């Protein structure tokens, strides 16, 4: 049984993207596999990245960490970006070989205490510095507190010092250089010998000054353009297509779908396709969405409903469009970034918004 919507995921292309970054960057290249590899399926992807030589992985939460830990060898480092949450025992990390990213003095204190209580030597952790995101991480005054209170780091082996950029997808944004400067200053002030990491996908393309000793790409591995203003250097990974269920002739008396939001001005023809918001299509595609059918662009008409979406195929030759044909929504003729733009969002949200209903077809790594 295959669903009327299909997502194709080219695992070999993900591996090719990781290898391309590794060739271009002299720092270590980690892989961010949080949110189930941005919705694409960590079970198929993480082992392929391991086989390609990737040794460092990042997830967001402990739950994700427990899911990924068994997919990769014990020799690979698995960082949990959120670190231990309030009320969560640090022992979960210690018992399962998860390395926390410590984002606050409170987390540092808790991790040091747990490591000393275990009594098996220093426990590894990353320290996250806030250089301008104001989200997670230690800000300048907290770095001073840490420097003034060395006992806070007792029992902790700091294996990475990291920060995150706010505007890396805008190469000319002054915040990039500002954050790089703050990162340099704060990490020097800490005086640890640990490797440093600042850039994610877009940050890599700001140049070698942003690479330090490790880069942390996520979305670029999955084919999203890390430099929105430039041609995409990454290999496409994801395809999305859906099957035509019905074709019908319409005239100017007819409206299409919920809310009667679209009315034909003249005689025409529609194709109703088996994909909707329960598959991950955004309702905000209304008035802007496009599909590719028989090599031509066809506009979406009316609202996206839960299971169905309608396209105007009047411009295609009579009888050319038949039920059972597949319409491309993301593919060679319409990129993920195009589709995200039509949806009024970014590739990240499209990927993580794809649901489990469409059939998933994996092209395995060779
Ligand atoms: C999600 C995330 C990344 C990966 O970001 P991309 O833009 O997808 O490459 C890297 N570092 C941190 C801290 C993150 O939260």
XYZ file of C-alpha atoms and ligand atoms in Angstrom:
381
model
C 0.000 0.000 0.000
C 1.365 3.397 -0.825
C -0.174 6.666 0.277
C -1.303 9.284 -2.216
C 1.536 11.503 -0.970
C 5.174 10.413 -1.115
C 8.324 11.852 0.418
C 11.611 10.709 -1.087
C 14.751 11.035 1.020
C 18.107 10.609 -0.670
C 20.443 9.392 2.077
C 23.370 9.286 -0.361
C 22.820 13.001 -1.029
C 22.946 13.739 2.718
C 26.246 11.872 2.914
C 27.500 13.759 -0.170
C 26.605 17.068 1.497
C 28.449 16.117 4.688
C 31.512 15.031 2.673
C 31.429 18.225 0.629
C 31.542 20.320 3.814
C 34.319 18.153 5.221
C 36.388 18.740 2.066
C 35.847 22.505 2.213
C 36.437 23.046 5.922
C 39.637 22.292 7.809
C 37.763 22.075 11.140
C 35.914 18.946 12.316
C 32.455 18.609 10.778
C 29.783 17.369 13.194
C 26.181 16.558 12.188
C 23.085 18.022 13.833
C 20.462 15.263 13.881
C 17.916 16.836 16.251
C 14.171 16.516 15.675
C 14.640 13.137 13.971
C 17.079 14.649 11.443
C 14.730 17.584 10.805
C 11.876 15.151 10.273
C 13.695 12.977 7.723
C 14.402 9.924 9.890
C 17.518 9.619 12.038
C 17.332 5.812 11.960
C 18.273 5.731 8.274
C 20.547 8.767 8.291
C 22.802 8.618 11.383
C 24.393 5.232 10.506
C 25.142 6.480 6.970
C 26.913 9.542 8.412
C 28.891 7.298 10.769
C 29.957 5.163 7.787
C 31.102 8.347 6.031
C 33.342 9.203 8.986
C 31.229 11.545 11.122
C 32.224 11.262 14.795
C 30.225 14.008 16.523
C 26.453 14.381 16.628
C 24.099 16.902 18.200
C 20.490 16.463 19.335
C 18.253 18.891 21.220
C 16.875 16.831 24.109
C 17.663 13.836 26.308
C 14.775 11.897 24.739
C 16.314 12.412 21.310
C 19.708 11.481 22.712
C 18.438 8.158 24.058
C 16.951 7.417 20.629
C 20.153 8.230 18.720
C 22.673 6.702 21.155
C 22.046 3.139 19.989
C 22.273 4.099 16.301
C 25.887 5.265 16.534
C 28.995 3.647 18.050
C 29.996 4.425 21.638
C 33.150 6.063 20.236
C 31.021 8.832 18.670
C 30.256 11.856 20.851
C 26.579 12.704 21.203
C 25.923 16.220 22.512
C 22.525 17.211 23.922
C 22.082 20.925 23.180
C 19.579 21.618 25.951
C 21.648 19.953 28.662
C 19.967 18.600 31.790
C 16.580 20.224 32.340
C 15.360 21.307 35.772
C 14.298 18.259 37.738
C 16.058 15.822 35.427
C 18.842 13.829 37.044
C 22.264 14.210 35.433
C 22.698 10.473 35.946
C 20.625 9.811 32.800
C 23.400 11.467 30.806
C 26.155 9.641 32.665
C 24.494 6.247 32.360
C 23.775 6.534 28.642
C 26.915 8.214 27.369
C 25.210 11.502 26.502
C 27.352 14.639 26.677
C 25.410 17.675 27.871
C 25.826 21.178 26.548
C 25.844 23.253 29.743
C 23.995 26.515 29.199
C 23.871 28.082 32.659
C 25.781 28.238 35.939
C 22.998 26.128 37.450
C 23.581 23.354 34.922
C 27.345 23.582 35.438
C 26.902 23.239 39.179
C 24.547 20.260 38.819
C 26.807 18.490 36.314
C 29.936 18.979 38.449
C 28.147 17.659 41.495
C 26.846 14.572 39.659
C 30.287 13.871 38.181
C 32.011 14.165 41.580
C 29.359 11.949 43.176
C 29.972 9.295 40.536
C 33.660 9.389 41.375
C 34.958 8.068 38.073
C 36.955 11.085 37.022
C 35.928 14.219 35.188
C 32.723 13.963 33.121
C 32.780 15.534 29.648
C 30.534 18.468 28.734
C 30.343 21.376 26.310
C 30.046 24.938 27.585
C 27.693 27.220 25.676
C 28.438 30.938 25.619
C 25.731 33.440 24.750
C 27.290 35.853 22.269
C 24.086 37.539 21.132
C 21.193 35.100 20.743
C 19.858 35.755 24.249
C 18.417 32.270 24.274
C 20.672 29.787 26.036
C 24.257 30.058 27.206
C 26.451 31.985 29.646
C 26.650 35.727 29.088
C 29.739 37.812 29.848
C 28.997 38.396 33.546
C 28.424 34.661 34.079
C 31.709 33.854 32.362
C 33.355 36.198 34.899
C 31.604 34.360 37.749
C 32.906 31.066 36.373
C 36.460 32.394 36.080
C 36.246 33.743 39.640
C 34.867 30.454 41.009
C 37.080 27.671 39.629
C 35.494 25.053 41.907
C 32.369 25.244 39.688
C 34.274 23.370 36.977
C 35.692 20.719 39.309
C 34.770 17.278 38.010
C 33.926 18.632 34.548
C 36.053 17.910 31.485
C 35.202 20.759 29.112
C 35.502 19.119 25.713
C 33.944 21.918 23.638
C 33.250 25.639 23.989
C 30.493 26.749 21.654
C 28.160 29.558 20.694
C 25.492 30.121 18.035
C 25.025 32.875 15.436
C 21.793 34.836 15.078
C 22.170 36.214 11.531
C 24.526 33.870 9.680
C 22.140 33.593 6.717
C 22.749 37.323 6.087
C 26.480 37.469 5.281
C 26.648 41.276 5.485
C 24.866 41.553 8.820
C 27.136 43.358 11.317
C 25.973 41.004 14.086
C 28.095 38.196 12.595
C 31.421 39.936 13.196
C 30.172 41.242 16.521
C 29.325 37.735 17.749
C 32.592 36.322 16.444
C 34.451 39.001 18.419
C 32.490 38.316 21.609
C 33.020 34.561 21.174
C 36.745 35.082 20.790
C 36.938 37.320 23.872
C 34.759 35.172 26.142
C 36.365 31.874 25.168
C 39.853 33.358 25.698
C 38.712 34.632 29.076
C 37.666 31.104 30.063
C 41.173 30.004 29.252
C 40.258 26.382 28.553
C 42.154 24.351 25.977
C 38.940 22.823 24.584
C 38.119 23.021 20.870
C 35.718 25.823 19.941
C 32.664 25.850 17.680
C 30.574 28.756 16.401
C 29.146 28.077 12.927
C 26.115 26.014 11.931
C 25.099 25.551 8.254
C 25.044 29.221 7.278
C 27.971 30.141 9.526
C 30.227 27.761 7.598
C 29.750 29.915 4.502
C 30.839 33.083 6.320
C 34.386 31.808 5.840
C 37.231 30.122 7.741
C 37.314 32.781 10.474
C 33.985 31.322 11.654
C 35.049 27.675 11.657
C 37.271 27.463 14.779
C 37.846 23.733 15.501
C 34.357 22.383 14.767
C 31.328 23.309 12.660
C 27.788 22.057 13.372
C 25.739 21.843 10.171
C 22.157 20.634 10.266
C 19.866 21.959 7.572
C 22.533 22.130 4.839
C 23.031 18.371 5.134
C 19.341 17.998 4.299
C 19.628 20.100 1.142
C 18.326 23.498 2.287
C 20.261 26.451 0.900
C 22.483 27.830 3.690
C 23.032 31.066 1.723
C 19.557 32.201 0.671
C 20.896 35.014 -1.529
C 23.186 32.746 -3.560
C 22.825 29.593 -5.689
C 22.453 26.535 -3.466
C 25.794 24.722 -3.085
C 24.140 21.661 -1.495
C 22.789 18.574 -3.281
C 18.972 18.287 -3.044
C 17.809 15.566 -0.647
C 14.027 15.672 -0.402
C 11.257 15.143 -2.927
C 7.534 15.523 -2.300
C 4.855 14.409 -4.735
C 1.183 13.565 -4.622
C -1.218 11.645 -6.778
C -4.087 13.107 -8.789
C -7.375 11.585 -7.612
C -9.851 13.403 -9.884
C -9.863 15.737 -12.848
C -12.925 17.874 -13.486
C -14.165 20.565 -15.840
C -15.296 23.735 -14.139
C -16.940 26.939 -15.308
C -17.433 30.402 -13.947
C -20.357 29.413 -11.750
C -18.161 27.157 -9.621
C -16.075 27.758 -6.554
C -13.291 25.518 -5.298
C -13.125 23.989 -1.851
C -13.745 25.271 1.687
C -14.805 28.863 2.072
C -15.586 28.999 -1.659
C -12.415 31.056 -1.766
C -11.576 30.586 -5.440
C -13.931 31.175 -8.374
C -13.037 30.417 -11.999
C -13.556 33.377 -14.360
C -14.049 31.153 -17.379
C -14.267 27.495 -18.302
C -11.326 25.513 -17.000
C -10.144 22.248 -15.488
C -8.973 21.261 -12.031
C -6.971 18.336 -10.680
C -7.604 17.280 -7.087
C -4.518 15.844 -5.463
C -4.289 13.540 -2.428
C -2.205 15.703 -0.115
C -3.199 18.213 2.549
C -2.249 19.750 5.833
C -2.338 16.366 7.571
C 0.652 15.488 5.367
C 2.479 18.700 6.241
C 1.263 21.122 3.580
C 0.818 24.620 4.979
C -2.581 26.337 4.613
C -0.583 29.491 3.931
C 0.105 28.086 0.436
C -3.319 29.391 -0.534
C -2.951 31.842 -3.416
C 0.805 31.156 -3.758
C 1.337 27.388 -4.086
C 2.494 25.715 -7.295
C 2.881 22.170 -8.501
C 4.790 20.726 -11.449
C 2.812 18.513 -13.796
C 4.017 17.222 -17.191
C 6.903 19.664 -16.921
C 4.645 22.707 -16.457
C 3.917 24.850 -13.434
C 0.302 24.659 -12.321
C -1.143 27.011 -9.691
C -2.873 25.801 -6.547
C -6.450 27.064 -6.290
C -8.631 27.364 -3.198
C -7.679 26.287 0.275
C -5.432 23.438 1.356
C -7.674 20.999 3.196
C -6.735 18.120 5.466
C -6.375 15.449 2.789
C -6.829 17.243 -0.532
C -5.506 20.157 -2.534
C -6.733 21.419 -5.895
C -4.722 22.744 -8.843
C -5.749 24.642 -11.964
C -4.645 22.504 -14.925
C -6.618 24.441 -17.584
C -3.398 25.393 -19.396
C -2.449 21.766 -20.092
C -3.735 19.980 -23.219
C -7.196 18.418 -22.978
C -6.983 14.764 -21.820
C -3.297 15.128 -20.904
C -4.093 15.170 -17.198
C -5.414 11.893 -15.811
C -6.166 10.492 -12.372
C -3.231 8.451 -11.087
C -0.588 10.871 -12.369
C 1.855 12.307 -9.835
C 2.309 16.003 -9.231
C 5.676 17.261 -8.032
C 5.649 19.704 -5.126
C 9.326 19.492 -4.180
C 11.749 18.097 -6.746
C 14.077 18.947 -9.615
C 11.755 21.637 -11.021
C 10.689 23.207 -7.733
C 13.174 23.261 -4.876
C 12.475 22.851 -1.186
C 13.452 26.511 -0.758
C 10.957 27.573 -3.488
C 8.238 25.566 -1.811
C 9.101 27.035 1.605
C 8.911 30.547 0.145
C 5.463 29.813 -1.322
C 4.396 28.551 2.105
C 5.585 31.769 3.730
C 8.214 29.985 5.807
C 11.715 28.467 5.705
C 12.961 25.040 4.634
C 13.515 24.058 8.282
C 9.810 24.340 9.064
C 8.741 22.516 5.898
C 11.006 19.554 6.716
C 10.074 19.298 10.388
C 6.408 19.785 9.461
C 6.189 16.761 7.138
C 4.081 14.174 8.936
C 4.168 10.395 9.108
C 1.203 9.980 6.730
C 2.989 10.177 3.372
C 4.894 7.086 2.232
C 8.630 7.557 2.761
C 11.006 6.260 0.116
C 14.657 6.131 1.163
C 17.451 5.987 -1.335
C 20.112 4.280 0.736
C 23.721 5.345 0.781
C 25.856 3.166 -1.537
C 19.918 23.605 15.311
C 21.279 24.032 15.721
C 22.364 23.865 14.836
C 22.184 23.456 13.386
O 21.678 24.566 12.703
P 21.479 24.576 11.111
O 21.122 25.983 10.801
O 20.356 23.636 10.825
O 22.752 24.138 10.512
C 23.641 24.140 15.318
N 23.829 24.598 16.583
C 22.805 24.801 17.435
C 23.084 25.331 18.801
C 21.499 24.545 17.032
O 20.487 24.788 17.863
